C-alpha cells in the first residue's frame, strides 16, 4: 500500500488498515487510487509503495518509482501506418521505376512488379508514403507493444461473439424443428390431440432447448476484476455437485488408481458392472471415443505419410496434416466405390430385384444342341470364338493390319507396309517399294566395300640403310674404306675412354661417308643386347 504519511496510528487504526489491505488483496475491496486516478496494485510490497519522507507526498502515489525527469527529446509517438502524403500525376525523376513513388527505389518497392513500370507508362502513379523519424529512449526501442492500438482488437472479439450467437441460434432452430416433427408424428399416430396439450409440450421443449440454462450446472461468484488479478463474472463447474465422486465409486484399495493431483482415474472403477447402468467408465474411455479417436488416427496418418516421403508434420503444420488426411479419406471412399461398381458390373448384384434368366438359375434351356462322339458341337449352337483380354482388330496410324501380323529377321511388324517400328505411320505399297530399293542399295554398297577390302593397294616399301636413311640404288661399299673406318671408330672410342691419349692439336673432319656410318653402326653398343659386355 502506498502510504502518504507515517503519522502515529493507534492499535485499532492499525488493525483496520491491515484488514483493508487484506480485503484489497483478496479483491473484496476496490484498489487504492493515486493522484492521477490510477489504481495501485495492492500486492506491491510496502517498501516499494511507501514514498520517502523528503518528498512530502500528501496522497498515495507511485511517482517516486517512476522516472519523473523525462528527456524532452524523446517521444512516445509512433509511425502513422499506411499514411499517404502526395500523389503525383506524372513520373518524377528519381522516383521508383515500378510504382512511381518518390519515397523509395525500385529495389525497396513493396508493390507487385508491373509488366511495364510507371516510368514508361506514366500511369497509375502510386502516392508517396509518409516517412517519419522518431528518437526513442531505451524503453521505447525495446517496447514490444509500442504503437499498438487496443481498440483494433474489438473487431476480433465482435467477430467471435457474432459467430457464437449465430451458432446458438442455429442449434435452437434445429432442436425446435426436431421437436415439431416429433410432435407431428405423435399426433399423426394417436389422432388429433388437443391444442392446449400441444402448447404445454412446446413450452416444456423450449425450456429444454435453452442451452445456456442446460449447461450451467452451478455458478460460483468470484472476486471482482481488480488490478491485483482475478476474473469477472461466473465460472462454470465441471460436474453436478450431487454426483458421486469418482474416487468414491469403488472403495476397494486394489481398484482403479486415482491421482488427486490431476483428478484422473484412467481405469474403470467398476469393471463388473452393467455398462448400461454406470455413468463413468474411466478416463481411458474418452481416449478411444469421439474426437480423441479421430485425432489419434490423424496422428497415425501423419506418421505414415512422413515415412512414405511426404513432407508433413502434425506439430509443425497441423492444418496441412488435417487437410491431407481429409483428402486421403475422400480418395479412399472414392476408390472403394469404384471397386464396388466394377465388381457389380462384372459379376452382378444378388441383392437387386432383377430376376436372373432360367438358363443361369437351372442350367438348362429349350435350345436343341447336337454333339458328336468327341463332345464337339455339330449343330444347334454357333461356335464361339475365344477372345482375349487384349484389344483386337484395332488399327492405328492408318494401318490396315495389326501389329505382329508380319515377321522378318527376328522382328515383328505390320503386314500392310512391312514396317518394324510400332508407332510408325503406314506408307502402304509405296513404302514397301522404297524399303526394298533401300535394301538393294545397301547390299550393293556392302558388296562394293567387301570387294575393295579383298584387293589392297600395292605400296612400295622403301628400304632403309643401315644407319636409318634411304638407300640409294647405286650404293656400293668399299671394303678397304670400311676397314679404315672401323679402325678409326676403335681409336675414337679409346679416346672417349681415356682423354689423356687425345692429342693437343685435333683435326676434326665433319664429312661422313657411307663407310663411316656403317662402321659406327657395327661398333655401336646396343643396350638391349645380352652379350654387350663381351664385345670389347
Short mmCIF file of C-alpha atoms in Angstrom, two decimals, residues 36-456:
data_model
loop_
_atom_site.label_atom_id
_atom_site.label_comp_id
_atom_site.label_asym_id
_atom_site.label_seq_id
_atom_site.Cartn_x
_atom_site.Cartn_y
_atom_site.Cartn_z
CA UNK A 36 -3.72 10.65 -11.35
CA UNK A 37 -6.73 8.41 -10.69
CA UNK A 38 -4.87 5.17 -11.50
CA UNK A 39 -5.32 2.06 -9.36
CA UNK A 40 -2.39 0.89 -7.27
CA UNK A 41 -1.74 -2.82 -7.20
CA UNK A 42 -2.33 -4.00 -3.61
CA UNK A 43 0.29 -6.73 -3.98
CA UNK A 44 3.14 -4.21 -4.25
CA UNK A 45 5.23 -4.51 -1.06
CA UNK A 46 5.31 -1.60 1.37
CA UNK A 47 8.99 -0.81 0.96
CA UNK A 48 8.28 -0.07 -2.70
CA UNK A 49 4.96 1.70 -2.35
CA UNK A 50 5.84 3.97 0.56
CA UNK A 51 7.29 7.29 -0.56
CA UNK A 52 10.44 8.76 1.09
CA UNK A 53 9.88 11.37 3.77
CA UNK A 54 11.72 14.10 1.91
CA UNK A 55 9.18 14.09 -0.98
CA UNK A 56 6.41 15.28 1.38
CA UNK A 57 3.74 13.36 -0.55
CA UNK A 58 0.24 14.09 0.78
CA UNK A 59 -1.63 11.38 -1.17
CA UNK A 60 -0.67 7.77 -2.03
CA UNK A 61 1.32 7.64 -5.23
CA UNK A 62 3.93 5.66 -7.11
CA UNK A 63 5.58 8.60 -8.77
CA UNK A 64 8.72 8.11 -6.72
CA UNK A 65 9.21 4.77 -8.51
CA UNK A 66 8.91 6.35 -11.94
CA UNK A 67 11.34 8.49 -13.84
CA UNK A 68 9.97 11.98 -13.42
CA UNK A 69 12.89 13.67 -15.17
CA UNK A 70 11.97 12.73 -18.71
CA UNK A 71 14.10 13.80 -21.65
CA UNK A 72 12.13 16.25 -23.85
CA UNK A 73 13.97 14.99 -26.95
CA UNK A 74 12.44 11.54 -26.67
CA UNK A 75 8.91 10.89 -27.81
CA UNK A 76 6.30 8.19 -27.29
CA UNK A 77 4.54 8.67 -30.61
CA UNK A 78 4.66 6.01 -33.31
CA UNK A 79 4.56 5.69 -37.05
CA UNK A 80 1.37 6.50 -38.90
CA UNK A 81 0.92 3.19 -40.67
CA UNK A 82 -0.25 3.32 -44.27
CA UNK A 83 -0.44 7.12 -44.41
CA UNK A 84 0.00 8.81 -47.79
CA UNK A 85 1.04 12.44 -48.32
CA UNK A 86 1.01 13.23 -52.05
CA UNK A 87 0.08 11.50 -55.30
CA UNK A 88 1.64 12.80 -58.47
CA UNK A 89 0.08 12.75 -61.95
CA UNK A 90 3.30 12.19 -63.88
CA UNK A 91 6.50 10.29 -63.30
CA UNK A 92 9.19 12.30 -61.49
CA UNK A 93 12.90 11.91 -61.85
CA UNK A 94 14.39 9.77 -59.07
CA UNK A 95 11.10 8.03 -58.27
CA UNK A 96 10.52 4.28 -58.16
CA UNK A 97 10.53 2.83 -61.67
CA UNK A 98 7.83 0.31 -60.76
CA UNK A 99 5.12 2.33 -58.97
CA UNK A 100 6.31 5.94 -59.31
CA UNK A 101 6.56 6.88 -55.60
CA UNK A 102 9.41 9.19 -54.54
CA UNK A 103 9.88 7.72 -51.07
CA UNK A 104 11.63 4.51 -52.16
CA UNK A 105 13.57 2.99 -55.05
CA UNK A 106 12.90 0.01 -57.29
CA UNK A 107 14.74 -2.43 -55.03
CA UNK A 108 12.69 -1.45 -51.96
CA UNK A 109 9.29 -1.34 -53.73
CA UNK A 110 6.63 -3.43 -51.96
CA UNK A 111 4.07 -3.20 -54.78
CA UNK A 112 3.52 -6.06 -57.20
CA UNK A 113 6.01 -5.88 -60.07
CA UNK A 114 4.29 -4.41 -63.10
CA UNK A 115 4.81 -5.73 -66.59
CA UNK A 116 5.63 -2.19 -67.73
CA UNK A 117 6.68 0.11 -64.92
CA UNK A 118 5.27 3.54 -64.17
CA UNK A 119 8.46 5.11 -65.52
CA UNK A 120 7.46 4.14 -69.06
CA UNK A 121 3.64 4.08 -68.88
CA UNK A 122 3.31 7.31 -66.83
CA UNK A 123 0.03 5.92 -65.44
CA UNK A 124 -1.26 4.78 -62.04
CA UNK A 125 1.41 6.66 -60.11
CA UNK A 126 1.44 5.42 -56.53
CA UNK A 127 1.19 8.06 -53.75
CA UNK A 128 4.21 8.88 -51.62
CA UNK A 129 4.38 7.28 -48.18
CA UNK A 130 4.59 9.31 -45.03
CA UNK A 131 8.11 8.86 -43.66
CA UNK A 132 8.70 9.73 -40.02
CA UNK A 133 11.74 9.53 -37.79
CA UNK A 134 11.49 9.29 -34.02
CA UNK A 135 14.15 9.48 -31.36
CA UNK A 136 13.13 6.80 -28.87
CA UNK A 137 14.60 6.23 -25.46
CA UNK A 138 15.92 2.95 -24.10
CA UNK A 139 12.50 1.60 -23.14
CA UNK A 140 10.81 2.84 -26.29
CA UNK A 141 13.19 0.94 -28.52
CA UNK A 142 12.53 -2.30 -26.64
CA UNK A 143 8.77 -1.92 -26.16
CA UNK A 144 7.01 -4.75 -27.99
CA UNK A 145 3.61 -3.05 -27.79
CA UNK A 146 4.76 0.41 -28.84
CA UNK A 147 2.26 1.76 -31.34
CA UNK A 148 -0.32 -0.97 -30.69
CA UNK A 149 -3.95 0.15 -30.78
CA UNK A 150 -6.01 -1.92 -28.35
CA UNK A 151 -9.23 -0.77 -29.99
CA UNK A 152 -8.34 -2.73 -33.12
CA UNK A 153 -8.84 -5.98 -31.24
CA UNK A 154 -12.53 -5.18 -30.68
CA UNK A 155 -13.16 -6.31 -34.25
CA UNK A 156 -11.82 -9.78 -33.45
CA UNK A 157 -13.92 -10.03 -30.30
CA UNK A 158 -17.05 -8.93 -32.15
CA UNK A 159 -16.48 -11.47 -34.89
CA UNK A 160 -16.21 -14.33 -32.41
CA UNK A 161 -19.24 -13.17 -30.48
CA UNK A 162 -21.30 -12.95 -33.66
CA UNK A 163 -20.24 -16.48 -34.57
CA UNK A 164 -21.28 -17.81 -31.16
CA UNK A 165 -24.63 -16.06 -31.35
CA UNK A 166 -25.36 -17.44 -34.81
CA UNK A 167 -24.33 -20.90 -33.69
CA UNK A 168 -26.65 -20.84 -30.68
CA UNK A 169 -29.47 -19.54 -32.84
CA UNK A 170 -28.94 -22.29 -35.41
CA UNK A 171 -28.84 -25.04 -32.78
CA UNK A 172 -32.01 -23.76 -31.19
CA UNK A 173 -33.79 -23.70 -34.55
CA UNK A 174 -32.64 -27.23 -35.34
CA UNK A 175 -33.82 -28.60 -32.00
CA UNK A 176 -37.18 -26.81 -32.30
CA UNK A 177 -37.58 -28.26 -35.77
CA UNK A 178 -36.90 -31.77 -34.49
CA UNK A 179 -39.37 -31.31 -31.63
CA UNK A 180 -42.03 -30.07 -34.03
CA UNK A 181 -41.50 -33.09 -36.30
CA UNK A 182 -41.66 -35.40 -33.30
CA UNK A 183 -44.90 -33.81 -32.09
CA UNK A 184 -46.33 -34.02 -35.61
CA UNK A 185 -45.53 -37.73 -35.85
CA UNK A 186 -47.09 -38.43 -32.48
CA UNK A 187 -50.23 -36.50 -33.41
CA UNK A 188 -50.47 -38.42 -36.69
CA UNK A 189 -50.28 -41.77 -34.96
CA UNK A 190 -52.57 -41.09 -31.98
CA UNK A 191 -55.02 -38.87 -33.84
CA UNK A 192 -55.76 -35.20 -33.43
CA UNK A 193 -54.79 -34.04 -29.93
CA UNK A 194 -55.94 -31.01 -28.00
CA UNK A 195 -54.31 -27.68 -28.76
CA UNK A 196 -53.71 -26.92 -25.08
CA UNK A 197 -51.68 -30.09 -24.64
CA UNK A 198 -49.54 -29.23 -27.65
CA UNK A 199 -48.86 -25.76 -26.32
CA UNK A 200 -47.81 -27.17 -22.94
CA UNK A 201 -45.47 -29.68 -24.60
CA UNK A 202 -43.96 -26.96 -26.74
CA UNK A 203 -43.28 -24.81 -23.67
CA UNK A 204 -41.55 -27.72 -21.96
CA UNK A 205 -39.48 -28.43 -25.07
CA UNK A 206 -38.45 -24.79 -25.39
CA UNK A 207 -37.30 -24.88 -21.80
CA UNK A 208 -35.19 -27.92 -22.63
CA UNK A 209 -33.73 -26.24 -25.69
CA UNK A 210 -32.22 -23.36 -23.71
CA UNK A 211 -28.57 -24.35 -23.95
CA UNK A 212 -27.21 -21.82 -21.52
CA UNK A 213 -29.53 -22.96 -18.74
CA UNK A 214 -28.94 -26.59 -19.55
CA UNK A 215 -25.13 -26.35 -19.42
CA UNK A 216 -24.80 -24.03 -16.41
CA UNK A 217 -24.99 -26.61 -13.65
CA UNK A 218 -23.88 -24.19 -10.95
CA UNK A 219 -22.43 -20.73 -10.78
CA UNK A 220 -19.72 -19.70 -8.36
CA UNK A 221 -19.27 -15.99 -7.72
CA UNK A 222 -15.66 -14.87 -7.82
CA UNK A 223 -13.96 -11.63 -6.86
CA UNK A 224 -14.43 -8.53 -8.93
CA UNK A 225 -11.89 -7.51 -11.50
CA UNK A 226 -9.07 -5.60 -9.83
CA UNK A 227 -5.54 -4.61 -10.60
CA UNK A 228 -4.31 -7.46 -8.44
CA UNK A 229 -5.76 -10.06 -10.79
CA UNK A 230 -8.81 -12.31 -10.84
CA UNK A 231 -11.69 -12.51 -13.26
CA UNK A 232 -15.12 -11.01 -13.61
CA UNK A 233 -18.38 -12.91 -13.84
CA UNK A 234 -19.06 -16.58 -13.15
CA UNK A 235 -17.22 -19.83 -13.63
CA UNK A 236 -18.95 -22.98 -14.89
CA UNK A 237 -18.41 -26.08 -12.77
CA UNK A 238 -17.29 -29.32 -14.39
CA UNK A 239 -19.91 -31.56 -12.77
CA UNK A 240 -23.07 -31.51 -10.70
CA UNK A 241 -22.32 -31.47 -7.00
CA UNK A 242 -24.93 -34.17 -6.35
CA UNK A 243 -22.95 -36.71 -8.41
CA UNK A 244 -20.78 -39.23 -6.59
CA UNK A 245 -17.06 -38.52 -6.86
CA UNK A 246 -15.14 -40.96 -8.98
CA UNK A 247 -12.87 -41.99 -6.13
CA UNK A 248 -15.95 -43.00 -4.07
CA UNK A 249 -17.40 -45.36 -6.68
CA UNK A 250 -15.25 -48.27 -5.53
CA UNK A 251 -13.64 -48.12 -2.09
CA UNK A 252 -11.53 -51.21 -2.66
CA UNK A 253 -7.83 -50.48 -2.19
CA UNK A 254 -6.88 -52.65 -5.18
CA UNK A 255 -9.36 -50.98 -7.52
CA UNK A 256 -8.58 -48.30 -10.13
CA UNK A 257 -5.90 -45.81 -9.09
CA UNK A 258 -6.99 -42.21 -8.50
CA UNK A 259 -4.46 -39.42 -8.90
CA UNK A 260 -5.53 -36.50 -6.66
CA UNK A 261 -3.13 -34.05 -8.31
CA UNK A 262 -4.58 -34.38 -11.81
CA UNK A 263 -8.00 -35.68 -10.59
CA UNK A 264 -7.77 -38.53 -13.07
CA UNK A 265 -8.75 -42.20 -12.83
CA UNK A 266 -7.74 -43.95 -16.01
CA UNK A 267 -9.07 -47.45 -15.35
CA UNK A 268 -12.68 -48.43 -14.86
CA UNK A 269 -13.53 -48.42 -11.13
CA UNK A 270 -16.48 -50.82 -11.70
CA UNK A 271 -15.46 -53.24 -14.46
CA UNK A 272 -18.03 -55.90 -13.49
CA UNK A 273 -21.00 -53.54 -13.51
CA UNK A 274 -23.54 -53.45 -16.32
CA UNK A 275 -22.33 -50.81 -18.85
CA UNK A 276 -25.90 -49.60 -19.37
CA UNK A 277 -26.22 -48.66 -15.69
CA UNK A 278 -22.91 -46.96 -14.93
CA UNK A 279 -22.25 -43.37 -15.95
CA UNK A 280 -18.44 -43.41 -15.53
CA UNK A 281 -16.12 -45.98 -17.09
CA UNK A 282 -12.70 -44.39 -16.52
CA UNK A 283 -10.77 -41.65 -18.31
CA UNK A 284 -9.38 -44.11 -20.86
CA UNK A 285 -12.85 -44.38 -22.38
CA UNK A 286 -12.53 -40.80 -23.61
CA UNK A 287 -9.28 -41.67 -25.40
CA UNK A 288 -10.90 -44.30 -27.63
CA UNK A 289 -14.11 -42.47 -28.43
CA UNK A 290 -15.26 -39.27 -30.08
CA UNK A 291 -12.76 -36.75 -31.36
CA UNK A 292 -9.89 -38.28 -29.40
CA UNK A 293 -10.01 -41.35 -31.64
CA UNK A 294 -10.12 -39.17 -34.76
CA UNK A 295 -7.13 -37.17 -33.52
CA UNK A 296 -5.25 -40.41 -32.89
CA UNK A 297 -5.97 -41.63 -36.41
CA UNK A 298 -4.86 -38.24 -37.76
CA UNK A 299 -1.52 -38.59 -35.95
CA UNK A 300 -1.02 -42.11 -37.27
CA UNK A 301 -1.78 -40.98 -40.81
CA UNK A 302 0.75 -38.11 -40.49
CA UNK A 303 3.46 -40.53 -39.29
CA UNK A 304 2.80 -42.98 -42.10
CA UNK A 305 2.77 -40.20 -44.69
CA UNK A 306 6.11 -38.90 -43.39
CA UNK A 307 7.62 -42.40 -43.57
CA UNK A 308 6.50 -42.67 -47.20
CA UNK A 309 8.27 -39.47 -48.19
CA UNK A 310 5.59 -36.78 -47.78
CA UNK A 311 6.72 -33.53 -46.16
CA UNK A 312 4.04 -33.39 -43.44
CA UNK A 313 4.37 -32.85 -39.70
CA UNK A 314 1.49 -32.83 -37.23
CA UNK A 315 3.03 -30.37 -34.80
CA UNK A 316 4.71 -28.08 -37.35
CA UNK A 317 1.78 -27.82 -39.81
CA UNK A 318 -1.43 -29.23 -38.26
CA UNK A 319 -3.72 -27.63 -40.85
CA UNK A 320 -1.76 -29.21 -43.70
CA UNK A 321 -1.84 -32.62 -41.98
CA UNK A 322 -5.59 -32.39 -41.40
CA UNK A 323 -6.28 -31.36 -44.99
CA UNK A 324 -4.11 -34.20 -46.28
CA UNK A 325 -5.99 -36.66 -44.06
CA UNK A 326 -9.36 -35.40 -45.34
CA UNK A 327 -8.24 -35.77 -48.95
CA UNK A 328 -6.96 -39.25 -48.14
CA UNK A 329 -10.34 -40.29 -46.72
CA UNK A 330 -12.20 -38.85 -49.72
CA UNK A 331 -9.92 -40.67 -52.18
CA UNK A 332 -10.22 -43.89 -50.17
CA UNK A 333 -14.02 -43.79 -50.23
CA UNK A 334 -13.97 -42.95 -53.93
CA UNK A 335 -11.66 -45.88 -54.65
CA UNK A 336 -13.88 -48.24 -52.63
CA UNK A 337 -16.96 -47.14 -54.54
CA UNK A 338 -15.18 -47.58 -57.88
CA UNK A 339 -14.03 -51.09 -56.96
CA UNK A 340 -17.54 -51.96 -55.81
CA UNK A 341 -19.07 -50.68 -59.05
CA UNK A 342 -16.60 -52.61 -61.21
CA UNK A 343 -17.29 -55.83 -59.28
CA UNK A 344 -21.05 -55.32 -59.58
CA UNK A 345 -20.75 -54.64 -63.30
CA UNK A 346 -18.70 -57.78 -63.80
CA UNK A 347 -20.50 -60.25 -61.51
CA UNK A 348 -23.83 -58.57 -60.91
CA UNK A 349 -25.64 -57.74 -57.71
CA UNK A 350 -27.56 -60.52 -55.98
CA UNK A 351 -29.37 -58.00 -53.77
CA UNK A 352 -31.21 -56.38 -56.68
CA UNK A 353 -34.77 -57.24 -57.60
CA UNK A 354 -33.90 -58.23 -61.18
CA UNK A 355 -34.74 -61.86 -61.87
CA UNK A 356 -31.99 -63.93 -63.41
CA UNK A 357 -32.77 -65.97 -66.55
CA UNK A 358 -33.67 -69.63 -66.16
CA UNK A 359 -30.57 -70.68 -68.07
CA UNK A 360 -28.46 -69.32 -65.20
CA UNK A 361 -30.77 -70.45 -62.40
CA UNK A 362 -31.44 -74.04 -63.58
CA UNK A 363 -28.59 -74.53 -66.01
CA UNK A 364 -30.93 -75.64 -68.85
CA UNK A 365 -32.79 -74.13 -71.79
CA UNK A 366 -35.16 -75.12 -74.63
CA UNK A 367 -32.46 -74.85 -77.30
CA UNK A 368 -31.55 -78.15 -79.01
CA UNK A 369 -27.84 -78.80 -79.41
CA UNK A 370 -26.35 -81.85 -81.18
CA UNK A 371 -22.89 -83.22 -80.21
CA UNK A 372 -20.64 -85.88 -81.79
CA UNK A 373 -18.81 -88.75 -80.06
CA UNK A 374 -15.89 -86.49 -79.09
CA UNK A 375 -18.18 -83.90 -77.49
CA UNK A 376 -17.87 -81.33 -80.23
CA UNK A 377 -20.93 -79.31 -81.24
CA UNK A 378 -22.31 -80.32 -84.63
CA UNK A 379 -25.31 -78.02 -84.84
CA UNK A 380 -27.66 -76.08 -82.66
CA UNK A 381 -25.17 -73.56 -81.33
CA UNK A 382 -22.67 -71.41 -83.09
CA UNK A 383 -19.05 -71.93 -82.25
CA UNK A 384 -17.91 -69.07 -80.01
CA UNK A 385 -14.52 -67.72 -80.89
CA UNK A 386 -12.27 -67.31 -77.89
CA UNK A 387 -11.49 -63.72 -77.13
CA UNK A 388 -8.51 -62.48 -75.22
CA UNK A 389 -8.37 -59.74 -72.63
CA UNK A 390 -6.43 -57.53 -75.06
CA UNK A 391 -7.92 -55.27 -77.73
CA UNK A 392 -8.46 -56.98 -81.08
CA UNK A 393 -8.68 -55.59 -84.61
CA UNK A 394 -7.74 -52.08 -83.52
CA UNK A 395 -5.83 -50.32 -86.32
CA UNK A 396 -3.81 -47.19 -85.61
CA UNK A 397 -1.87 -44.69 -87.74
CA UNK A 398 -3.68 -45.59 -90.99
CA UNK A 399 -2.60 -49.26 -90.81
CA UNK A 400 -4.87 -51.94 -92.28
CA UNK A 401 -3.35 -54.78 -90.24
CA UNK A 402 -2.46 -55.17 -86.58
CA UNK A 403 0.97 -55.13 -85.01
CA UNK A 404 2.57 -58.57 -85.18
CA UNK A 405 0.98 -59.63 -88.46
CA UNK A 406 4.38 -59.71 -90.19
CA UNK A 407 7.71 -61.32 -89.16
CA UNK A 408 11.14 -60.94 -90.66
CA UNK A 409 14.71 -61.19 -89.37
CA UNK A 410 13.56 -61.81 -85.79
CA UNK A 411 11.41 -58.65 -85.75
CA UNK A 412 7.65 -58.15 -85.65
CA UNK A 413 5.93 -55.60 -87.84
CA UNK A 414 2.89 -54.61 -89.88
CA UNK A 415 1.88 -56.72 -92.88
CA UNK A 416 0.37 -53.80 -94.74
CA UNK A 417 3.58 -51.77 -95.03
CA UNK A 418 6.21 -54.20 -93.66
CA UNK A 419 7.49 -51.73 -91.06
CA UNK A 420 9.06 -52.93 -87.82
CA UNK A 421 8.53 -49.70 -85.83
CA UNK A 422 5.48 -49.90 -83.55
CA UNK A 423 4.33 -46.26 -83.70
CA UNK A 424 5.17 -45.73 -87.38
CA UNK A 425 2.68 -44.32 -89.90
CA UNK A 426 1.50 -46.68 -92.64
CA UNK A 427 3.01 -45.93 -96.06
CA UNK A 428 1.40 -48.80 -97.98
CA UNK A 429 2.84 -50.28 -101.18
CA UNK A 430 4.98 -47.20 -101.84
CA UNK A 431 6.69 -47.70 -98.52
CA UNK A 432 7.37 -51.36 -99.33
CA UNK A 433 8.96 -50.43 -102.69
CA UNK A 434 11.07 -47.71 -101.07
CA UNK A 435 12.24 -50.12 -98.38
CA UNK A 436 13.18 -52.76 -100.99
CA UNK A 437 15.08 -50.17 -103.05
CA UNK A 438 16.96 -49.02 -99.96
CA UNK A 439 17.78 -52.64 -99.09
CA UNK A 440 19.11 -53.29 -102.62
CA UNK A 441 21.25 -50.18 -102.47
CA UNK A 442 22.60 -51.24 -99.11
CA UNK A 443 23.50 -54.68 -100.45
CA UNK A 444 25.32 -53.15 -103.44
CA UNK A 445 27.31 -50.85 -101.16
CA UNK A 446 28.29 -53.73 -98.89
CA UNK A 447 29.40 -55.85 -101.87
CA UNK A 448 31.44 -52.96 -103.22
CA UNK A 449 33.08 -52.47 -99.84
CA UNK A 450 33.95 -56.14 -99.50
CA UNK A 451 35.49 -56.18 -102.98
CA UNK A 452 37.60 -53.16 -102.09
CA UNK A 453 38.87 -54.84 -98.92
CA UNK A 454 39.88 -58.04 -100.78
CA UNK A 455 42.21 -56.13 -103.20
CA UNK A 456 44.54 -53.96 -101.11
#
